[in-house]
Coordinates of C-alpha atoms in Angstrom, one line a residue:
M1 CA 73.4 24.5 -99.9
A2 CA 72.3 25.4 -96.3
A3 CA 72.3 29.1 -97.2
H4 CA 70.3 28.4 -100.3
I5 CA 67.7 26.4 -98.3
R6 CA 67.4 29.3 -95.8
R7 CA 66.8 31.7 -98.6
R8 CA 64.0 29.5 -99.9
L9 CA 62.5 29.3 -96.4
R10 CA 62.6 33.1 -96.0
K11 CA 61.1 33.5 -99.5
G12 CA 58.3 31.2 -98.7
A13 CA 57.7 32.8 -95.4
T14 CA 56.5 36.1 -97.0
T15 CA 53.4 34.5 -98.4
T16 CA 51.4 34.4 -95.2
A17 CA 51.5 36.0 -91.8
V18 CA 51.4 32.5 -90.2
A19 CA 54.5 31.4 -92.1
A20 CA 56.3 34.7 -91.2
A21 CA 55.6 34.1 -87.5
A22 CA 56.9 30.6 -87.8
V23 CA 60.2 31.7 -89.5
A24 CA 60.7 34.5 -87.0
A25 CA 60.3 32.1 -84.1
L26 CA 62.8 29.7 -85.6
A27 CA 65.3 32.4 -86.6
A28 CA 65.6 33.4 -82.9
S29 CA 67.0 30.0 -82.0
Q30 CA 68.5 28.5 -85.1
A31 CA 72.2 28.8 -86.0
P32 CA 73.7 28.0 -89.4
A33 CA 73.9 24.3 -90.0
A34 CA 77.2 22.7 -89.1
P35 CA 78.5 19.7 -91.1
L36 CA 79.1 16.4 -89.3
A37 CA 82.1 14.3 -90.0
E38 CA 81.4 10.6 -90.9
G39 CA 80.5 8.8 -87.7
A40 CA 80.3 12.0 -85.6
A41 CA 76.6 11.7 -84.9
G42 CA 75.8 9.0 -82.4
G43 CA 73.4 8.3 -79.6
D44 CA 70.6 10.4 -78.2
Q45 CA 70.7 14.0 -77.2
Q46 CA 72.5 13.7 -73.9
A47 CA 71.1 17.0 -72.5
A48 CA 67.8 15.3 -72.4
G49 CA 68.9 12.5 -70.1
G50 CA 71.8 10.6 -71.4
E51 CA 70.1 7.3 -72.1
S52 CA 70.6 6.1 -75.6
G53 CA 67.8 4.2 -77.2
G54 CA 68.2 4.8 -80.9
P55 CA 70.2 2.8 -83.5
E56 CA 74.0 2.8 -83.6
D57 CA 74.0 5.2 -86.6
G58 CA 72.7 7.9 -84.3
A59 CA 69.3 9.0 -85.7
A60 CA 66.5 7.5 -87.7
T61 CA 66.7 10.2 -90.3
G62 CA 70.5 10.6 -90.4
N63 CA 69.8 14.2 -89.2
S64 CA 68.6 15.1 -92.7
P65 CA 66.7 18.3 -93.4
Y66 CA 63.2 18.6 -92.1
Y67 CA 60.3 21.0 -92.6
T68 CA 60.4 23.6 -89.9
D69 CA 56.8 25.0 -90.1
L70 CA 55.6 25.8 -86.7
P71 CA 51.9 25.3 -85.7
P72 CA 49.5 28.1 -86.2
L73 CA 49.3 30.7 -83.5
V74 CA 45.6 29.8 -83.0
T75 CA 45.2 26.1 -81.9
P76 CA 42.3 23.9 -83.0
D77 CA 38.9 24.6 -81.5
R78 CA 37.6 22.0 -79.1
P79 CA 34.1 21.7 -77.6
G80 CA 33.8 24.4 -74.9
S81 CA 36.7 26.5 -76.3
S82 CA 36.3 30.2 -76.9
S83 CA 38.7 30.5 -79.8
N84 CA 37.2 31.1 -83.3
L85 CA 39.6 29.8 -85.9
P86 CA 40.3 31.5 -89.2
A87 CA 39.8 29.0 -92.0
A88 CA 43.2 29.8 -93.5
T89 CA 45.1 28.9 -90.3
G90 CA 44.2 26.6 -87.5
S91 CA 41.3 24.6 -89.1
A92 CA 43.3 23.8 -92.2
E93 CA 46.5 22.9 -90.4
A94 CA 44.6 20.7 -87.9
G95 CA 43.4 18.5 -90.7
I96 CA 45.3 15.2 -91.3
P97 CA 44.8 13.2 -94.6
A98 CA 42.6 10.2 -94.0
S99 CA 45.1 7.4 -94.8
V100 CA 47.8 9.2 -92.9
L101 CA 45.7 9.6 -89.8
A102 CA 44.5 6.0 -90.0
A103 CA 48.1 4.8 -90.2
Y104 CA 49.1 6.8 -87.1
K105 CA 46.1 5.4 -85.1
Q106 CA 46.8 1.8 -86.3
A107 CA 50.4 2.1 -85.2
E108 CA 49.3 3.3 -81.7
R109 CA 46.9 0.3 -81.4
T110 CA 49.6 -2.2 -82.6
V111 CA 52.3 -0.9 -80.3
G112 CA 49.7 -0.6 -77.5
T113 CA 49.2 -4.4 -77.8
T114 CA 52.8 -5.5 -78.0
D115 CA 54.4 -2.8 -75.8
P116 CA 51.7 -1.2 -73.6
A117 CA 54.3 0.2 -71.2
C118 CA 55.5 2.5 -73.9
R119 CA 52.2 4.4 -74.0
L120 CA 52.8 5.6 -77.6
P121 CA 50.4 8.5 -78.5
W122 CA 49.4 8.7 -82.2
Q123 CA 49.7 12.5 -81.9
L124 CA 53.5 12.1 -81.5
L125 CA 53.6 10.2 -84.8
A126 CA 51.5 12.9 -86.4
A127 CA 53.9 15.6 -85.1
I128 CA 56.9 13.8 -86.5
G129 CA 55.1 13.1 -89.8
K130 CA 54.2 16.8 -90.1
V131 CA 57.8 17.9 -89.5
E132 CA 59.4 15.3 -91.7
S133 CA 57.2 15.3 -94.7
G134 CA 54.2 17.6 -94.2
Q135 CA 52.0 14.4 -93.6
A136 CA 53.2 12.7 -96.8
R137 CA 53.1 15.9 -98.8
G138 CA 49.5 16.6 -97.8
G139 CA 48.4 13.0 -98.1
Q140 CA 49.7 12.2 -101.6
V141 CA 49.2 8.4 -101.2
D142 CA 47.4 5.7 -103.0
A143 CA 44.6 3.4 -101.6
N144 CA 47.2 1.2 -99.9
G145 CA 48.9 4.1 -98.2
T146 CA 52.0 4.3 -100.5
T147 CA 53.2 7.7 -101.6
L148 CA 52.4 8.6 -105.2
S149 CA 56.0 9.5 -105.8
P150 CA 59.0 8.8 -103.5
I151 CA 59.8 11.3 -100.8
L152 CA 63.6 11.5 -100.7
G153 CA 65.9 13.8 -98.7
P154 CA 69.1 15.2 -100.1
A155 CA 72.2 13.0 -100.4
L156 CA 73.8 12.7 -97.0
N157 CA 77.2 13.6 -98.3
G158 CA 78.6 15.7 -95.4
Q159 CA 77.9 19.0 -97.1
G160 CA 75.7 20.7 -94.5
F161 CA 74.7 17.5 -92.7
A162 CA 75.8 14.0 -91.9
L163 CA 78.1 12.0 -94.2
I164 CA 76.5 8.6 -94.6
K165 CA 77.8 6.4 -97.4
D166 CA 75.4 4.2 -99.3
T167 CA 74.2 1.1 -97.3
D168 CA 71.4 -0.3 -99.5
G169 CA 72.9 -0.2 -103.1
G170 CA 70.3 2.4 -103.9
A171 CA 67.4 0.0 -103.3
Y172 CA 65.3 2.4 -101.3
D173 CA 66.7 5.8 -102.1
S174 CA 68.0 5.3 -105.7
D175 CA 71.4 6.6 -104.6
A176 CA 74.3 4.1 -104.7
V177 CA 76.9 6.6 -103.4
H178 CA 75.3 8.2 -100.3
D179 CA 72.2 7.4 -98.3
R180 CA 69.1 9.6 -98.3
A181 CA 66.2 9.8 -95.9
V182 CA 63.2 7.9 -97.5
G183 CA 59.4 8.1 -97.2
P184 CA 56.9 10.0 -95.2
M185 CA 58.7 9.3 -91.9
Q186 CA 62.2 9.9 -93.5
F187 CA 64.1 6.8 -92.5
I188 CA 67.6 6.3 -93.8
P189 CA 68.1 2.9 -95.4
S190 CA 70.4 1.5 -92.7
T191 CA 67.9 2.3 -90.0
W192 CA 65.0 1.0 -92.1
A193 CA 66.9 -2.3 -92.5
T194 CA 66.7 -2.8 -88.8
W195 CA 63.3 -1.2 -87.9
G196 CA 61.2 -1.7 -91.1
Q197 CA 57.7 -3.1 -90.6
D198 CA 54.9 -4.6 -92.7
A199 CA 51.9 -3.0 -91.1
N200 CA 49.5 -3.2 -94.1
G201 CA 50.0 -7.0 -94.6
D202 CA 51.1 -6.8 -98.2
G203 CA 54.3 -8.9 -97.5
R204 CA 56.6 -5.9 -98.0
K205 CA 58.4 -3.5 -95.6
D206 CA 58.2 -0.3 -97.6
P207 CA 59.5 3.0 -96.2
N208 CA 57.3 4.8 -98.8
N209 CA 54.1 3.2 -97.3
I210 CA 52.6 5.4 -94.5
Y211 CA 51.3 2.3 -92.6
D212 CA 54.7 0.6 -92.6
A213 CA 56.6 3.8 -91.8
A214 CA 54.3 4.9 -89.0
L215 CA 54.6 1.5 -87.2
A216 CA 58.4 1.5 -87.7
A217 CA 58.5 5.0 -86.2
G218 CA 56.4 3.9 -83.3
R219 CA 58.6 0.9 -82.4
Y220 CA 61.7 3.0 -82.9
L221 CA 60.4 5.7 -80.5
C222 CA 59.6 3.0 -77.9
A223 CA 63.1 1.4 -78.0
G224 CA 65.0 0.9 -74.8
G225 CA 62.0 0.5 -72.6
R226 CA 60.9 4.1 -72.9
N227 CA 57.6 5.3 -71.4
L228 CA 56.5 8.2 -73.6
A229 CA 54.1 9.4 -70.9
V230 CA 57.3 10.6 -69.2
A231 CA 58.5 13.9 -70.6
A232 CA 62.2 13.0 -70.4
D233 CA 61.7 9.7 -72.2
L234 CA 59.6 11.5 -74.9
D235 CA 62.4 14.0 -75.4
R236 CA 65.0 11.3 -75.7
A237 CA 62.8 9.4 -78.2
V238 CA 62.4 12.5 -80.4
L239 CA 66.1 13.4 -80.2
S240 CA 67.0 9.8 -81.2
Y241 CA 65.0 10.5 -84.4
N242 CA 66.8 13.7 -85.3
Q243 CA 69.6 15.1 -83.0
S244 CA 68.6 18.8 -82.9
T245 CA 67.1 20.9 -80.1
E246 CA 65.3 23.0 -82.8
Y247 CA 63.8 19.7 -84.1
L248 CA 62.7 18.7 -80.6
R249 CA 61.0 22.1 -80.1
T250 CA 59.3 21.9 -83.4
V251 CA 58.0 18.4 -82.9
R252 CA 56.9 19.3 -79.4
S253 CA 55.0 22.2 -80.7
W254 CA 53.1 20.1 -83.2
F255 CA 52.5 17.4 -80.6
A256 CA 50.8 19.8 -78.3
Y257 CA 48.9 21.3 -81.3
Y258 CA 47.5 17.9 -82.3
Q259 CA 46.7 17.0 -78.7
R260 CA 44.4 20.0 -78.6
G261 CA 42.3 18.5 -81.5
T262 CA 42.4 17.6 -85.1
H263 CA 40.2 16.2 -87.9
E264 CA 40.3 14.0 -91.0
V265 CA 40.6 15.5 -94.4
P266 CA 40.6 13.7 -97.8
D267 CA 43.9 12.3 -99.0
G268 CA 45.7 14.8 -101.2
S269 CA 44.0 17.8 -99.6
G270 CA 46.4 18.4 -96.7
V271 CA 48.4 21.6 -96.2
L272 CA 51.6 21.3 -98.2
P273 CA 54.9 21.9 -96.4
T274 CA 57.2 24.8 -97.1
A275 CA 61.0 24.4 -97.9
P276 CA 63.0 22.2 -95.6
S277 CA 65.7 23.4 -93.3
T278 CA 68.9 21.7 -92.1
P279 CA 68.8 21.2 -88.3
T280 CA 71.6 22.3 -86.0
P281 CA 72.9 19.2 -84.3
S282 CA 73.1 19.3 -80.6
P283 CA 76.4 17.6 -80.1
T284 CA 79.5 19.7 -80.7
P285 CA 80.5 19.0 -84.3
T286 CA 84.0 18.4 -85.5
P287 CA 85.7 21.2 -87.5
S288 CA 84.2 21.5 -91.0
P289 CA 86.5 20.8 -94.0
T290 CA 87.4 23.8 -96.1
P291 CA 87.0 23.6 -99.9
G292 CA 90.6 22.7 -100.2
G293 CA 90.2 19.6 -98.1
T294 CA 91.9 20.9 -94.9
T295 CA 90.2 21.6 -91.6
S296 CA 89.8 25.2 -90.5
P297 CA 92.4 26.1 -87.9
T298 CA 91.4 27.1 -84.4
P299 CA 91.9 30.9 -84.1
S300 CA 94.8 32.0 -81.9
P301 CA 94.0 34.0 -78.7
S302 CA 93.7 37.7 -79.4
P303 CA 96.3 40.0 -77.9
S304 CA 95.3 42.1 -75.0
K305 CA 95.8 45.3 -77.0
P306 CA 95.9 45.9 -80.7
G307 CA 99.4 45.3 -82.0
G308 CA 100.8 44.2 -78.7
T309 CA 101.6 41.0 -77.1
K310 CA 100.0 39.6 -74.1
P311 CA 101.9 40.8 -70.9
S312 CA 103.5 38.4 -68.5
P313 CA 101.6 37.6 -65.3
S314 CA 101.9 40.3 -62.7
P315 CA 104.1 39.7 -59.6
S316 CA 102.4 38.0 -56.7
K317 CA 103.0 41.0 -54.5
P318 CA 103.8 44.5 -55.6
G319 CA 107.5 45.3 -55.6
D320 CA 108.9 41.8 -54.7
G321 CA 109.9 41.2 -58.3
T322 CA 108.7 37.6 -58.3
T323 CA 106.0 35.9 -60.3
S324 CA 103.7 33.1 -59.4
P325 CA 104.9 29.8 -60.6
T326 CA 103.1 28.2 -63.5
P327 CA 100.9 25.4 -62.2
T328 CA 101.6 21.9 -63.5
P329 CA 98.6 20.9 -65.7
T330 CA 96.6 18.0 -64.5
P331 CA 96.4 15.3 -67.1
P332 CA 92.9 14.8 -68.3
R333 CA 91.1 11.7 -67.2
P334 CA 90.4 9.2 -70.0
T335 CA 86.8 9.1 -71.1
P336 CA 85.4 5.6 -70.6
P337 CA 84.2 4.1 -73.8
P338 CA 80.4 4.2 -74.2
K339 CA 78.5 1.1 -73.3
P340 CA 77.4 -0.7 -76.5
T341 CA 73.7 -0.3 -77.1
P342 CA 71.9 -3.6 -77.7
S343 CA 70.4 -4.0 -81.1
P344 CA 66.6 -3.9 -81.3
A345 CA 66.6 -7.7 -81.9
E346 CA 68.4 -8.1 -78.5
T347 CA 66.2 -5.6 -76.6
F348 CA 63.2 -6.9 -74.7
G349 CA 60.1 -5.1 -75.9
S350 CA 56.8 -6.6 -74.6
L351 CA 55.0 -9.5 -73.0
E352 CA 51.7 -10.8 -74.3
N353 CA 49.2 -13.6 -73.7
A354 CA 50.1 -16.7 -75.8
G355 CA 46.6 -18.1 -75.8
T356 CA 45.9 -19.0 -72.1
G357 CA 42.3 -19.9 -71.6
P358 CA 40.1 -19.7 -68.5
L359 CA 41.9 -20.9 -65.4
T360 CA 39.4 -22.9 -63.4
A361 CA 39.7 -26.2 -61.5
T362 CA 37.9 -28.0 -58.7
A363 CA 39.5 -28.3 -55.3
G364 CA 42.4 -30.8 -55.3
G365 CA 42.3 -31.1 -59.1
T366 CA 44.7 -30.1 -61.8
F367 CA 44.0 -27.1 -64.1
E368 CA 43.6 -28.1 -67.7
E369 CA 45.0 -24.8 -68.9
R370 CA 48.6 -23.7 -68.4
V371 CA 49.6 -20.1 -68.2
S372 CA 51.6 -19.2 -71.3
V373 CA 53.1 -15.9 -72.5
R374 CA 55.0 -14.7 -75.5
A375 CA 58.0 -12.3 -75.3
R376 CA 58.8 -10.0 -78.1
N377 CA 61.8 -7.8 -78.8
A378 CA 61.8 -4.1 -79.6
L379 CA 61.0 -4.9 -83.3
G380 CA 57.9 -6.9 -82.3
A381 CA 59.5 -10.2 -83.3
P382 CA 59.4 -13.3 -80.9
M383 CA 62.3 -13.2 -78.4
A384 CA 64.0 -16.4 -77.2
Q385 CA 66.1 -17.1 -74.2
L386 CA 64.3 -14.6 -72.0
P387 CA 63.7 -15.6 -68.3
V388 CA 60.0 -15.2 -67.4
T389 CA 59.0 -15.6 -63.7
F390 CA 55.5 -16.9 -62.8
T391 CA 54.2 -16.2 -59.3
I392 CA 50.9 -17.4 -57.6
T393 CA 49.2 -15.0 -55.2
G394 CA 46.2 -16.1 -53.1
T395 CA 45.0 -18.3 -50.2
T396 CA 43.5 -21.3 -52.0
G397 CA 46.6 -23.4 -51.5
T398 CA 47.2 -23.7 -55.3
L399 CA 50.8 -24.5 -56.3
F400 CA 52.7 -25.2 -59.5
D401 CA 53.5 -28.9 -60.3
G402 CA 56.4 -29.6 -58.0
G403 CA 55.0 -27.7 -55.0
K404 CA 56.3 -24.2 -55.7
K405 CA 54.5 -20.8 -55.8
K406 CA 57.2 -19.2 -58.0
V407 CA 58.9 -20.6 -61.0
T408 CA 61.1 -19.2 -63.8
V409 CA 60.9 -20.4 -67.4
I410 CA 63.1 -19.5 -70.3
S411 CA 61.3 -18.5 -73.5
K412 CA 61.6 -20.7 -76.6
A413 CA 62.5 -19.9 -80.1
D414 CA 58.9 -18.7 -80.8
G415 CA 59.1 -16.4 -77.8
T416 CA 56.7 -18.5 -75.7
A417 CA 57.2 -19.4 -72.0
T418 CA 54.7 -21.8 -70.4
A419 CA 54.4 -22.3 -66.7
P420 CA 54.2 -25.8 -65.1
A421 CA 50.7 -27.2 -64.5
L422 CA 48.7 -25.7 -61.6
K423 CA 47.5 -28.0 -58.8
A424 CA 44.4 -26.6 -57.1
G425 CA 44.4 -26.4 -53.3
E426 CA 41.6 -27.6 -51.1
K427 CA 40.2 -24.1 -50.4
T428 CA 37.8 -22.6 -52.9
G429 CA 38.1 -19.0 -54.1
E430 CA 40.0 -16.7 -56.4
F431 CA 43.8 -16.3 -56.9
T432 CA 46.2 -14.8 -59.5
V433 CA 49.2 -15.9 -61.5
T434 CA 51.6 -13.1 -62.6
A435 CA 54.2 -13.4 -65.3
T436 CA 57.1 -11.0 -65.1
A437 CA 60.0 -10.4 -67.5
G438 CA 62.7 -7.8 -68.0
T439 CA 65.0 -6.1 -65.5
N440 CA 65.3 -2.3 -66.2
R441 CA 61.6 -1.9 -66.8
P442 CA 59.8 -5.2 -66.2
R443 CA 56.7 -6.1 -68.2
T444 CA 54.0 -8.0 -66.3
L445 CA 50.8 -9.9 -67.2
T446 CA 48.3 -11.0 -64.6
Y447 CA 45.9 -13.9 -65.0
E448 CA 42.8 -14.4 -62.8
A449 CA 42.1 -18.0 -61.7
S450 CA 39.6 -19.8 -59.4
V451 CA 39.2 -23.0 -57.4
T452 CA 35.7 -24.3 -57.2
A453 CA 34.1 -27.0 -55.0
R454 CA 34.6 -30.6 -55.9
Q455 CA 31.9 -32.0 -58.1
A456 CA 29.9 -35.2 -58.7
D457 CA 27.8 -35.8 -61.8
K458 CA 26.0 -38.8 -60.2
I459 CA 24.8 -39.9 -56.8
V460 CA 23.0 -43.2 -56.0
R461 CA 21.6 -44.9 -53.0
V462 CA 23.6 -47.9 -51.7
G463 CA 21.1 -50.8 -51.1
D464 CA 17.4 -51.0 -52.0
K465 CA 15.7 -52.1 -48.8
A466 CA 12.4 -50.2 -48.1
L467 CA 12.7 -47.5 -45.5
V468 CA 9.7 -47.6 -43.2
A469 CA 9.1 -46.2 -39.7
A470 CA 6.1 -46.0 -37.4
P471 CA 4.6 -42.6 -36.5
G472 CA 6.8 -41.0 -33.9
E473 CA 9.5 -43.6 -34.3
K474 CA 13.0 -43.6 -35.8
F475 CA 13.8 -45.3 -39.2
A476 CA 15.7 -48.4 -38.3
D477 CA 17.8 -48.6 -41.4
A478 CA 20.4 -45.9 -42.2
V479 CA 20.5 -44.2 -45.6
T480 CA 23.8 -44.5 -47.5
V481 CA 24.7 -42.9 -50.9
K482 CA 27.7 -42.8 -53.2
A483 CA 28.8 -39.9 -55.3
T484 CA 30.9 -40.2 -58.5
H485 CA 32.4 -37.9 -61.1
K486 CA 32.9 -39.4 -64.6
G487 CA 32.5 -42.9 -63.1
I488 CA 35.2 -42.3 -60.4
A489 CA 34.4 -42.0 -56.7
A490 CA 34.1 -38.3 -55.7
P491 CA 35.4 -37.6 -52.3
G492 CA 34.8 -34.3 -50.5
V493 CA 31.8 -33.4 -52.6
A494 CA 29.1 -31.2 -51.0
V495 CA 25.7 -32.9 -50.8
T496 CA 22.4 -31.3 -49.9
A497 CA 19.7 -33.5 -48.4
T498 CA 16.1 -32.1 -48.4
M499 CA 12.7 -33.5 -47.5
V500 CA 10.4 -32.7 -50.4
K501 CA 6.8 -33.2 -51.5
D502 CA 7.4 -33.9 -55.3
S503 CA 9.8 -36.1 -57.2
L504 CA 11.5 -33.1 -58.8
G505 CA 12.2 -31.6 -55.4
L506 CA 10.7 -28.3 -56.2
I507 CA 8.5 -28.0 -53.1
D508 CA 9.9 -28.5 -49.6
N509 CA 8.0 -30.5 -47.1
D510 CA 7.2 -29.2 -43.6
K511 CA 5.8 -32.5 -42.2
G512 CA 6.7 -36.1 -42.2
P513 CA 10.3 -37.5 -41.7
Y514 CA 13.0 -35.1 -40.4
F515 CA 16.6 -34.9 -39.1
K516 CA 17.5 -33.4 -35.8
D517 CA 19.8 -30.5 -35.1
A518 CA 22.2 -30.2 -32.2
D519 CA 19.4 -29.2 -29.9
G520 CA 17.1 -32.1 -31.0
K521 CA 14.8 -29.9 -33.0
P522 CA 13.3 -31.1 -36.3
L523 CA 15.4 -30.2 -39.4
R524 CA 14.4 -31.0 -42.9
T525 CA 17.4 -29.7 -44.9
L526 CA 21.1 -30.7 -44.3
D527 CA 24.4 -29.8 -46.0
L528 CA 26.8 -32.8 -45.9
T529 CA 30.1 -33.9 -47.5
T530 CA 31.1 -37.3 -49.0
G531 CA 34.0 -39.2 -47.5
A532 CA 37.3 -40.3 -49.0
D533 CA 35.6 -43.1 -50.9
G534 CA 32.7 -41.0 -52.2
L535 CA 30.3 -42.6 -49.6
L536 CA 28.0 -40.7 -47.4
Q537 CA 25.9 -42.1 -44.6
L538 CA 23.0 -39.8 -43.6
P539 CA 22.3 -39.0 -39.9
E540 CA 19.3 -40.7 -38.2
I541 CA 15.9 -39.9 -39.7
F542 CA 12.8 -39.6 -37.5
A543 CA 9.1 -39.9 -38.3
D544 CA 6.4 -37.5 -37.0
E545 CA 2.8 -38.5 -36.3
N546 CA 1.7 -38.1 -39.9
P547 CA 1.6 -41.4 -41.8
G548 CA 2.2 -41.4 -45.5
T549 CA 4.8 -41.8 -48.2
Y550 CA 7.4 -39.0 -48.3
K551 CA 10.5 -38.1 -50.4
L552 CA 14.1 -37.3 -49.6
R553 CA 16.1 -35.6 -52.4
L554 CA 19.9 -35.5 -52.4
T555 CA 21.8 -33.2 -54.8
T556 CA 25.5 -32.6 -55.4
E557 CA 27.8 -29.9 -56.8
G558 CA 28.1 -30.9 -60.4
G559 CA 24.5 -31.9 -61.1
G560 CA 24.1 -35.3 -59.5
S561 CA 20.7 -36.0 -57.7
V562 CA 18.7 -38.9 -56.3
V563 CA 15.2 -39.2 -54.7
I564 CA 14.6 -41.8 -52.0
E565 CA 11.2 -42.8 -50.7
L566 CA 10.4 -42.8 -46.9
T567 CA 7.2 -44.4 -45.6
V568 CA 5.6 -43.6 -42.3
Q569 CA 2.9 -46.2 -41.3
A570 CA 1.6 -47.9 -38.2
P571 CA 2.7 -51.5 -37.8
E572 CA 0.0 -54.1 -38.9
E573 CA -2.1 -55.5 -36.1
T574 CA -2.0 -59.3 -35.8
A575 CA -5.2 -61.3 -34.7
P576 CA -4.9 -63.2 -31.4
E577 CA -4.4 -66.9 -31.7
E578 CA -7.5 -69.2 -30.8
T579 CA -6.9 -71.6 -28.0
E580 CA -8.6 -75.0 -27.9
T581 CA -10.6 -75.9 -24.8
P582 CA -9.9 -79.4 -23.7
E583 CA -12.8 -81.7 -23.6
A584 CA -14.2 -82.6 -20.3

């Protein structure tokens, strides 16, 4: 079958110069496909780094055939580029059907929200979609993004590629004997059962829907905490999709091609793929079975000369008649069993805000909002039993309830972890709360918070005795006020006292009553603070030589205000008493 496929590929390549160049480039590096025994394919391509992140069945596609078209030799034109594209090559190939392109970009946004550390680029999904199905056969999808007819790979029956017996009863691939790769991103049913997504909100996880398949591919590529901005991680991700170095090179070529530029074309008008080719798996395959059911024997070593036998080893020294002793073979060291790869449901994927609102409180108060995050696994589902550490950074003196700056909380069944209540310190200013989860590649979320000055929504004078002083004299009676917040005494509240001309306090006064500064000079504005019981007694007030009625306005943080009258007037003169003259 592999030879038949290669003949189809060569035949198709003669149609255009571009296709011929593609086949020539591949023929230089592609060996005949070797069959894989059942269970032989497993893990990522170790040459790329050795860290496995794919499913236990080894590859999302089961290493099924893929379309080996290479990008055009002329890449898409970009603003400022000097290349002029022939319409039959670069510009056509650069076009991606509208629904397919929308699905790739939606998947990038979704994964960017749930797993921002992965840094998934939509162009990588486009490259894989091009190689796997020619962008859903040139965009042959309906209005919901579902392919007009199923895209199925050949039966994975071990004849030229992996042997994977049926896992879905034919539900996805209509094959109850062997599995087949399904849909525009070519998932095998067993992989889809783990990674399938409902990205278009229709209540179904459909591998034939480009929106569902693109999001599933994005989450699959990000598994294991990969950062796709790192070249080694990106290679591991692609190889976990299909274990072939030729496949990796082809996807890499299209990835670079789409990064240079692309454009949207109508659904159904994309460039159709040519015949598929079976990849050469990177791991060394087991011997292929012969038609009779036996394995091919390993060839015996050839004799040193035709028709002769291999001579015995030469003597160690000329003429001594002795031979070197045969060394005792060193027994091979046993290969340690591979560490089991956690399932996606057990792998930590992302950390997101679980609805935390603005974090603001007055000095000494308790924050109404509590910091809350939601942990998700590699599939995007809520993840329980994950330790999340919350840390306060700043100089306001704010602490978690219990007096700690760092606490660890275990996520609940819905994935949420909520920190204890925050107790504001006495110093105003900004601080942060950071949530951290994960060990190999921790995910973090940082929340900005602030402590504001204490507030009072009301301030009143204590007592109602008239405040009167003679010109040049001191007011005999002290002024005392009380600040409250929601009816409760407000200690430590900032109060501003200002001599004003009008009741609204819009115009300051430069004559009449005044306070004194440390040097005894007149001062008509003071910043003060209420005591522990919300009370404040103002400093001594003095009158200048200008008689009249004046106003003192006091305001608080929080909107409280009161205006108090001060009168400067000369004391009333009293008439002398008449004395009676005694009669003579």
